[in-house]
Short mmCIF file of C-alpha atoms in Angstrom, two decimals:
data_model
loop_
_atom_site.label_atom_id
_atom_site.label_comp_id
_atom_site.label_asym_id
_atom_site.label_seq_id
_atom_site.Cartn_x
_atom_site.Cartn_y
_atom_site.Cartn_z
CA UNK N 226 176.20 141.53 278.53
CA UNK N 227 173.30 142.73 279.71
CA UNK N 228 171.96 142.95 283.73
CA UNK N 229 168.86 143.25 284.74
CA UNK N 230 167.28 143.53 288.65
CA UNK N 231 165.32 140.99 289.23
CA UNK N 232 161.60 142.58 291.12
CA UNK N 233 162.74 144.35 293.42
CA UNK N 234 164.93 142.86 295.72
CA UNK N 235 167.81 145.21 294.23
CA UNK N 236 170.52 142.16 292.76
CA UNK N 237 171.02 142.55 289.35
CA UNK N 238 171.18 139.68 287.14
CA UNK N 239 172.90 138.76 283.92
CA UNK N 240 170.36 138.18 281.82
CA UNK N 241 171.65 134.57 280.77
CA UNK N 242 171.82 132.16 284.01
CA UNK N 243 174.29 129.27 283.40
CA UNK N 244 172.94 125.48 284.46
CA UNK N 245 175.35 124.00 285.69
CA UNK N 246 174.53 120.26 285.58
CA UNK N 247 175.94 117.96 287.85
CA UNK N 248 174.90 114.69 285.46
CA UNK N 249 176.79 115.96 282.35
CA UNK N 250 180.34 116.95 282.80
CA UNK N 251 183.13 114.13 284.55
CA UNK N 252 184.53 114.92 288.57
CA UNK N 253 186.76 117.30 287.80
CA UNK N 254 186.53 120.63 290.08
CA UNK N 255 188.78 121.98 288.24
CA UNK N 256 187.07 121.40 284.62
CA UNK N 257 184.50 123.66 286.74
CA UNK N 258 185.93 125.93 287.97
CA UNK N 259 187.17 126.72 283.88
CA UNK N 260 183.41 126.81 283.15
CA UNK N 261 182.65 128.80 285.69
CA UNK N 262 186.09 131.00 285.27
CA UNK N 263 184.92 131.38 281.48
CA UNK N 264 181.32 132.28 282.47
CA UNK N 265 182.53 135.64 284.33
CA UNK N 266 184.50 136.33 281.81
CA UNK N 267 181.35 136.30 279.48
CA UNK N 268 179.27 138.92 281.98
CA UNK N 269 177.25 135.51 283.95
CA UNK N 270 176.62 136.48 287.03
CA UNK N 271 173.74 133.69 287.58
CA UNK N 272 173.84 129.87 287.80
CA UNK N 273 171.65 127.69 288.60
CA UNK N 274 172.59 124.26 289.83
CA UNK N 275 170.95 120.59 289.06
CA UNK N 276 172.04 117.01 290.02
CA UNK N 277 174.65 118.73 292.74
CA UNK N 278 177.63 116.54 292.86
CA UNK N 279 181.01 117.01 295.02
CA UNK N 280 183.49 117.70 291.83
CA UNK N 281 180.47 121.00 291.13
CA UNK N 282 180.83 121.71 293.90
CA UNK N 283 183.95 122.47 294.93
CA UNK N 284 184.62 123.63 291.64
CA UNK N 285 181.69 125.93 292.84
CA UNK N 286 183.77 126.68 295.78
CA UNK N 287 186.93 127.92 294.09
CA UNK N 288 185.87 130.12 291.69
CA UNK N 289 183.28 132.10 294.62
CA UNK N 290 186.14 132.51 296.64
CA UNK N 291 187.14 134.83 293.28
CA UNK N 292 185.14 136.92 293.51
CA UNK N 293 182.93 139.19 295.77
CA UNK N 294 179.89 137.44 296.96
CA UNK N 295 177.35 140.27 296.26
CA UNK N 296 178.64 139.70 292.38
CA UNK N 297 176.91 136.62 291.85
CA UNK N 298 173.47 134.01 292.18
CA UNK N 299 173.53 131.01 293.11
CA UNK N 300 170.40 129.08 292.73
CA UNK N 301 170.17 125.98 294.03
CA UNK N 302 167.13 123.50 291.99
CA UNK N 303 165.64 120.63 294.04
CA UNK N 304 165.64 117.17 293.06
CA UNK N 305 161.93 116.78 292.69
CA UNK N 306 159.84 115.20 296.20
CA UNK N 307 162.29 116.58 298.32
CA UNK N 308 160.01 116.10 301.24
CA UNK N 309 161.15 118.67 304.89
CA UNK N 310 164.13 117.56 306.37
CA UNK N 311 165.50 116.13 302.36
CA UNK N 312 164.65 119.38 302.20
CA UNK N 313 167.18 121.45 304.72
CA UNK N 314 170.15 118.14 304.62
CA UNK N 315 170.29 119.36 300.47
CA UNK N 316 170.65 123.37 301.84
CA UNK N 317 172.90 122.25 303.87
CA UNK N 318 175.22 120.37 302.09
CA UNK N 319 175.97 123.38 299.14
CA UNK N 320 176.11 125.49 302.03
CA UNK N 321 178.98 123.62 303.31
CA UNK N 322 180.25 122.53 300.58
CA UNK N 323 180.76 125.86 298.58
CA UNK N 324 181.55 127.49 302.18
CA UNK N 325 178.16 130.16 301.19
CA UNK N 326 177.26 132.06 303.95
CA UNK N 327 173.41 131.22 301.94
CA UNK N 328 172.10 130.53 298.57
CA UNK N 329 170.08 133.24 296.69
CA UNK N 330 167.41 131.17 294.89
CA UNK N 331 166.44 128.42 295.68
CA UNK N 332 163.81 125.63 293.50
CA UNK N 333 161.52 123.46 293.61
CA UNK N 334 158.56 122.09 291.31
CA UNK N 335 155.14 123.22 291.76
CA UNK N 336 153.94 120.83 288.70
CA UNK N 337 154.22 117.90 291.18
CA UNK N 338 153.70 117.31 294.19
CA UNK N 339 155.08 119.91 297.26
CA UNK N 340 153.15 119.16 300.44
CA UNK N 341 152.82 122.28 302.55
CA UNK N 342 155.15 120.55 305.15
CA UNK N 343 158.11 121.11 302.56
CA UNK N 344 156.77 124.79 301.96
CA UNK N 345 157.53 125.52 305.43
CA UNK N 346 161.02 124.15 305.94
CA UNK N 347 162.21 126.36 303.59
CA UNK N 348 160.04 129.76 304.56
CA UNK N 349 161.57 128.93 307.84
CA UNK N 350 164.97 128.95 306.08
CA UNK N 351 164.38 131.55 304.00
CA UNK N 352 163.75 133.31 307.94
CA UNK N 353 166.65 132.04 308.85
CA UNK N 354 168.93 133.83 306.54
CA UNK N 355 170.41 130.84 305.30
CA UNK N 356 168.75 131.03 301.95
CA UNK N 357 167.68 134.13 299.89
CA UNK N 358 164.74 133.35 297.92
CA UNK N 359 162.24 130.47 297.23
CA UNK N 360 161.46 129.94 293.67
CA UNK N 361 159.02 127.46 291.92
CA UNK N 362 159.04 126.67 288.41
CA UNK N 363 155.20 125.90 286.69
CA UNK N 364 154.83 124.79 283.39
CA UNK N 365 151.32 124.26 283.47
CA UNK N 366 147.82 125.23 285.13
CA UNK N 367 147.88 122.85 287.88
CA UNK N 368 150.59 124.67 289.84
CA UNK N 369 149.61 128.80 289.72
CA UNK N 370 147.71 127.43 292.93
CA UNK N 371 151.69 128.49 293.97
CA UNK N 372 151.97 131.75 292.67
CA UNK N 373 148.61 133.35 293.60
CA UNK N 374 149.58 131.78 297.20
CA UNK N 375 152.32 133.63 297.89
CA UNK N 376 154.67 131.38 299.47
CA UNK N 377 156.77 132.32 296.81
CA UNK N 378 159.67 134.82 295.25
CA UNK N 379 160.53 134.30 291.73
CA UNK N 380 158.83 132.13 289.20
CA UNK N 381 161.04 129.98 286.95
CA UNK N 382 158.31 128.80 283.35
CA UNK N 383 159.27 127.97 280.21
CA UNK N 384 158.96 130.94 277.94
CA UNK N 385 160.31 130.84 273.74
CA UNK N 386 158.30 132.37 270.64
CA UNK N 387 156.70 128.85 270.51
CA UNK N 388 154.50 130.28 273.66
CA UNK N 389 150.92 130.12 273.27
CA UNK N 390 148.59 133.47 275.63
CA UNK N 391 149.08 130.74 278.32
CA UNK N 392 152.17 131.36 278.91
CA UNK N 393 152.26 134.95 278.78
CA UNK N 394 149.48 135.05 280.79
CA UNK N 395 151.75 132.89 283.94
CA UNK N 396 154.45 135.65 283.14
CA UNK N 397 152.20 138.35 283.87
CA UNK N 398 150.13 136.74 287.24
CA UNK N 399 153.28 135.93 288.55
CA UNK N 400 154.66 140.39 287.65
CA UNK N 401 151.58 141.39 288.85
CA UNK N 402 152.08 139.19 292.17
CA UNK N 403 154.74 140.40 293.00
CA UNK N 404 157.17 137.39 292.00
CA UNK N 405 160.20 137.82 289.38
CA UNK N 406 160.64 136.08 286.42
CA UNK N 407 163.17 133.37 284.96
CA UNK N 408 162.94 132.04 281.61
CA UNK N 409 163.34 127.89 280.74
CA UNK N 410 163.86 126.17 277.43
CA UNK N 411 164.60 129.34 274.74
CA UNK N 412 164.56 126.76 272.59
CA UNK N 413 162.69 123.60 272.91
CA UNK N 414 162.43 120.48 270.95
CA UNK N 415 159.40 121.97 269.09
CA UNK N 416 161.23 124.87 267.56
CA UNK N 417 164.69 122.26 267.32
CA UNK N 418 162.79 120.29 264.82
CA UNK N 419 161.35 123.32 263.10
CA UNK N 420 163.92 125.53 262.45
CA UNK N 421 165.92 122.07 260.25
CA UNK N 422 166.82 122.45 256.70
CA UNK N 423 163.74 120.46 254.91
CA UNK N 424 164.97 119.52 251.68
CA UNK N 425 164.46 121.39 248.56
CA UNK N 426 164.39 119.09 245.41
CA UNK N 427 165.14 121.24 241.59
CA UNK N 428 163.76 120.37 239.10
CA UNK N 429 165.00 121.85 235.81
CA UNK N 430 161.98 123.32 234.81
CA UNK N 431 160.78 124.34 238.41
CA UNK N 432 158.95 128.00 238.20
CA UNK N 433 160.53 131.15 239.87
CA UNK N 434 159.99 130.98 244.15
CA UNK N 435 156.89 132.71 244.51
CA UNK N 436 158.01 136.01 246.02
CA UNK N 437 156.25 135.69 249.63
CA UNK N 438 156.72 131.69 250.17
CA UNK N 439 157.11 131.32 253.26
CA UNK N 440 155.20 133.60 254.96
CA UNK N 441 153.74 132.85 258.73
CA UNK N 442 156.80 130.09 258.43
CA UNK N 443 158.81 129.18 261.19
CA UNK N 444 161.68 129.69 258.04
CA UNK N 445 163.23 132.51 259.52
CA UNK N 446 165.01 130.58 262.07
CA UNK N 447 167.37 128.77 259.26
CA UNK N 448 167.86 131.69 256.71
CA UNK N 449 168.34 133.89 258.72
CA UNK N 450 172.09 135.95 258.20
CA UNK N 451 174.19 136.18 260.88
CA UNK N 452 172.16 134.43 263.29
CA UNK N 453 171.43 130.77 264.06
CA UNK N 454 168.32 128.64 264.90
CA UNK N 455 168.82 128.70 269.07
CA UNK N 456 170.05 132.53 268.82
CA UNK N 457 167.22 133.75 267.87
CA UNK N 458 164.87 131.46 270.77
CA UNK N 459 166.61 132.93 273.32
CA UNK N 460 166.80 136.76 271.71
CA UNK N 461 163.13 136.21 271.12
CA UNK N 462 162.62 134.97 274.64
CA UNK N 463 164.93 138.34 275.90
CA UNK N 464 162.10 140.50 274.39
CA UNK N 465 159.67 139.82 276.94
CA UNK N 466 161.49 142.99 279.08
CA UNK N 467 159.18 140.61 282.72
CA UNK N 468 161.91 138.77 282.32
CA UNK N 469 165.13 139.35 284.38
CA UNK N 470 167.16 136.36 283.18
CA UNK N 471 167.33 133.06 280.77
CA UNK N 472 168.10 129.77 281.42
CA UNK N 473 170.08 127.73 279.60
CA UNK N 474 172.84 125.53 279.62
CA UNK N 475 175.58 124.63 277.39
CA UNK N 476 178.16 122.24 276.31
CA UNK N 477 180.89 123.83 275.23
CA UNK N 478 182.63 127.57 276.16
CA UNK N 479 182.34 128.40 272.53
CA UNK N 480 178.84 127.95 272.77
CA UNK N 481 179.08 129.37 276.43
CA UNK N 482 180.00 132.53 273.77
CA UNK N 483 178.03 132.37 271.74
CA UNK N 484 174.87 133.35 273.05
CA UNK N 485 176.89 135.84 275.15
CA UNK N 486 176.89 137.69 272.81
CA UNK N 487 173.32 137.21 272.11
CA UNK N 488 172.69 139.11 274.57
CA UNK N 489 173.97 142.29 273.20
CA UNK N 490 172.40 142.59 269.94
CA UNK N 491 169.18 143.14 269.41
CA UNK N 492 166.57 140.84 266.96
CA UNK N 493 167.10 142.69 263.36
CA UNK N 494 162.65 143.72 262.91
CA UNK N 495 161.59 141.47 260.20
CA UNK N 496 161.88 138.23 262.26
CA UNK N 497 160.36 140.03 264.63
CA UNK N 498 157.46 141.03 262.40
CA UNK N 499 157.93 137.04 260.75
CA UNK N 500 158.15 135.37 264.64
CA UNK N 501 154.38 137.19 265.05
CA UNK N 502 153.32 135.65 261.73
CA UNK N 503 154.05 132.50 262.23
CA UNK N 504 153.16 132.97 265.56
CA UNK N 505 149.20 134.11 264.19
CA UNK N 506 149.77 130.58 261.52
CA UNK N 507 150.00 128.70 263.61
CA UNK N 508 147.45 129.49 266.18
CA UNK N 509 144.72 129.87 263.31
CA UNK N 510 145.23 126.88 262.13
CA UNK N 511 144.72 125.04 265.16
CA UNK N 512 142.00 126.42 265.88
CA UNK N 513 140.91 125.18 261.69
CA UNK N 514 141.83 121.81 263.22
CA UNK N 515 140.23 122.28 266.55
CA UNK N 516 136.67 122.99 264.38
CA UNK N 517 137.36 120.21 262.59
CA UNK N 518 137.29 117.80 265.08
CA UNK N 519 134.40 119.05 266.75
CA UNK N 520 132.28 119.66 264.14
CA UNK N 521 133.35 115.45 263.04
CA UNK N 522 132.10 114.84 266.64
CA UNK N 523 128.86 116.37 266.95
CA UNK N 524 128.36 114.53 263.97
CA UNK N 525 129.24 111.25 265.04
#
């Protein structure tokens, strides 16, 4: 596992962050404890708690006691639409249930409705050292006001091989503002659909395959030896040096081990070139389609 500094905080986090989603596991604290210990064994020290259940928090509490507190990074993603009092109550509940003195990061959705009173409540928690950093999730242009506002320390945003100039600009703007960046959704549904290999009809008298067939497409996602599509997507997200960590959600210990290994590998040079060619081809096709629609609109 590789580690990167979280901005100028002095904290080093694993390049792979593990999402602990209370809605995706049963009510067994021992199962959560075993899962978090497996993450420790694979070098993961950063965790994002989502929909905290009693079982999840109990398992996390036991796991946290087995290591030095300074060595793990625990973030809490708040439920959407909480008011100031509800934000404080949820943070207090998690701190009490886990026995932690403070949360390293509390995250809110910046694309939704976020009132000033809620931001002030978060700032009060940070001032009281019950929360060390504030993070905001931004996936659209409307949420960028929170990046420019200066109240938040960490930007969490989707970043993957399908990301365009807007997503890249979002990351650069955050770093220019002194914010740390954590990447979300490294393997989006669109990439999953592209990664599905399409069946090829074989014909007896078909011509030999053109050597450059597939160039500029995303075929490499399913025909790169030694790499699965999800691993390529994760590897690409990690090539962005401004990204401190990438949040993933896994469904088994084997899945966790496979993704943890990716952080130690570099993408093959050929794949890196193919990604750029595919991105260029997609952007050019989108531009052609947009110009065609504009011409039709003017003609009508």
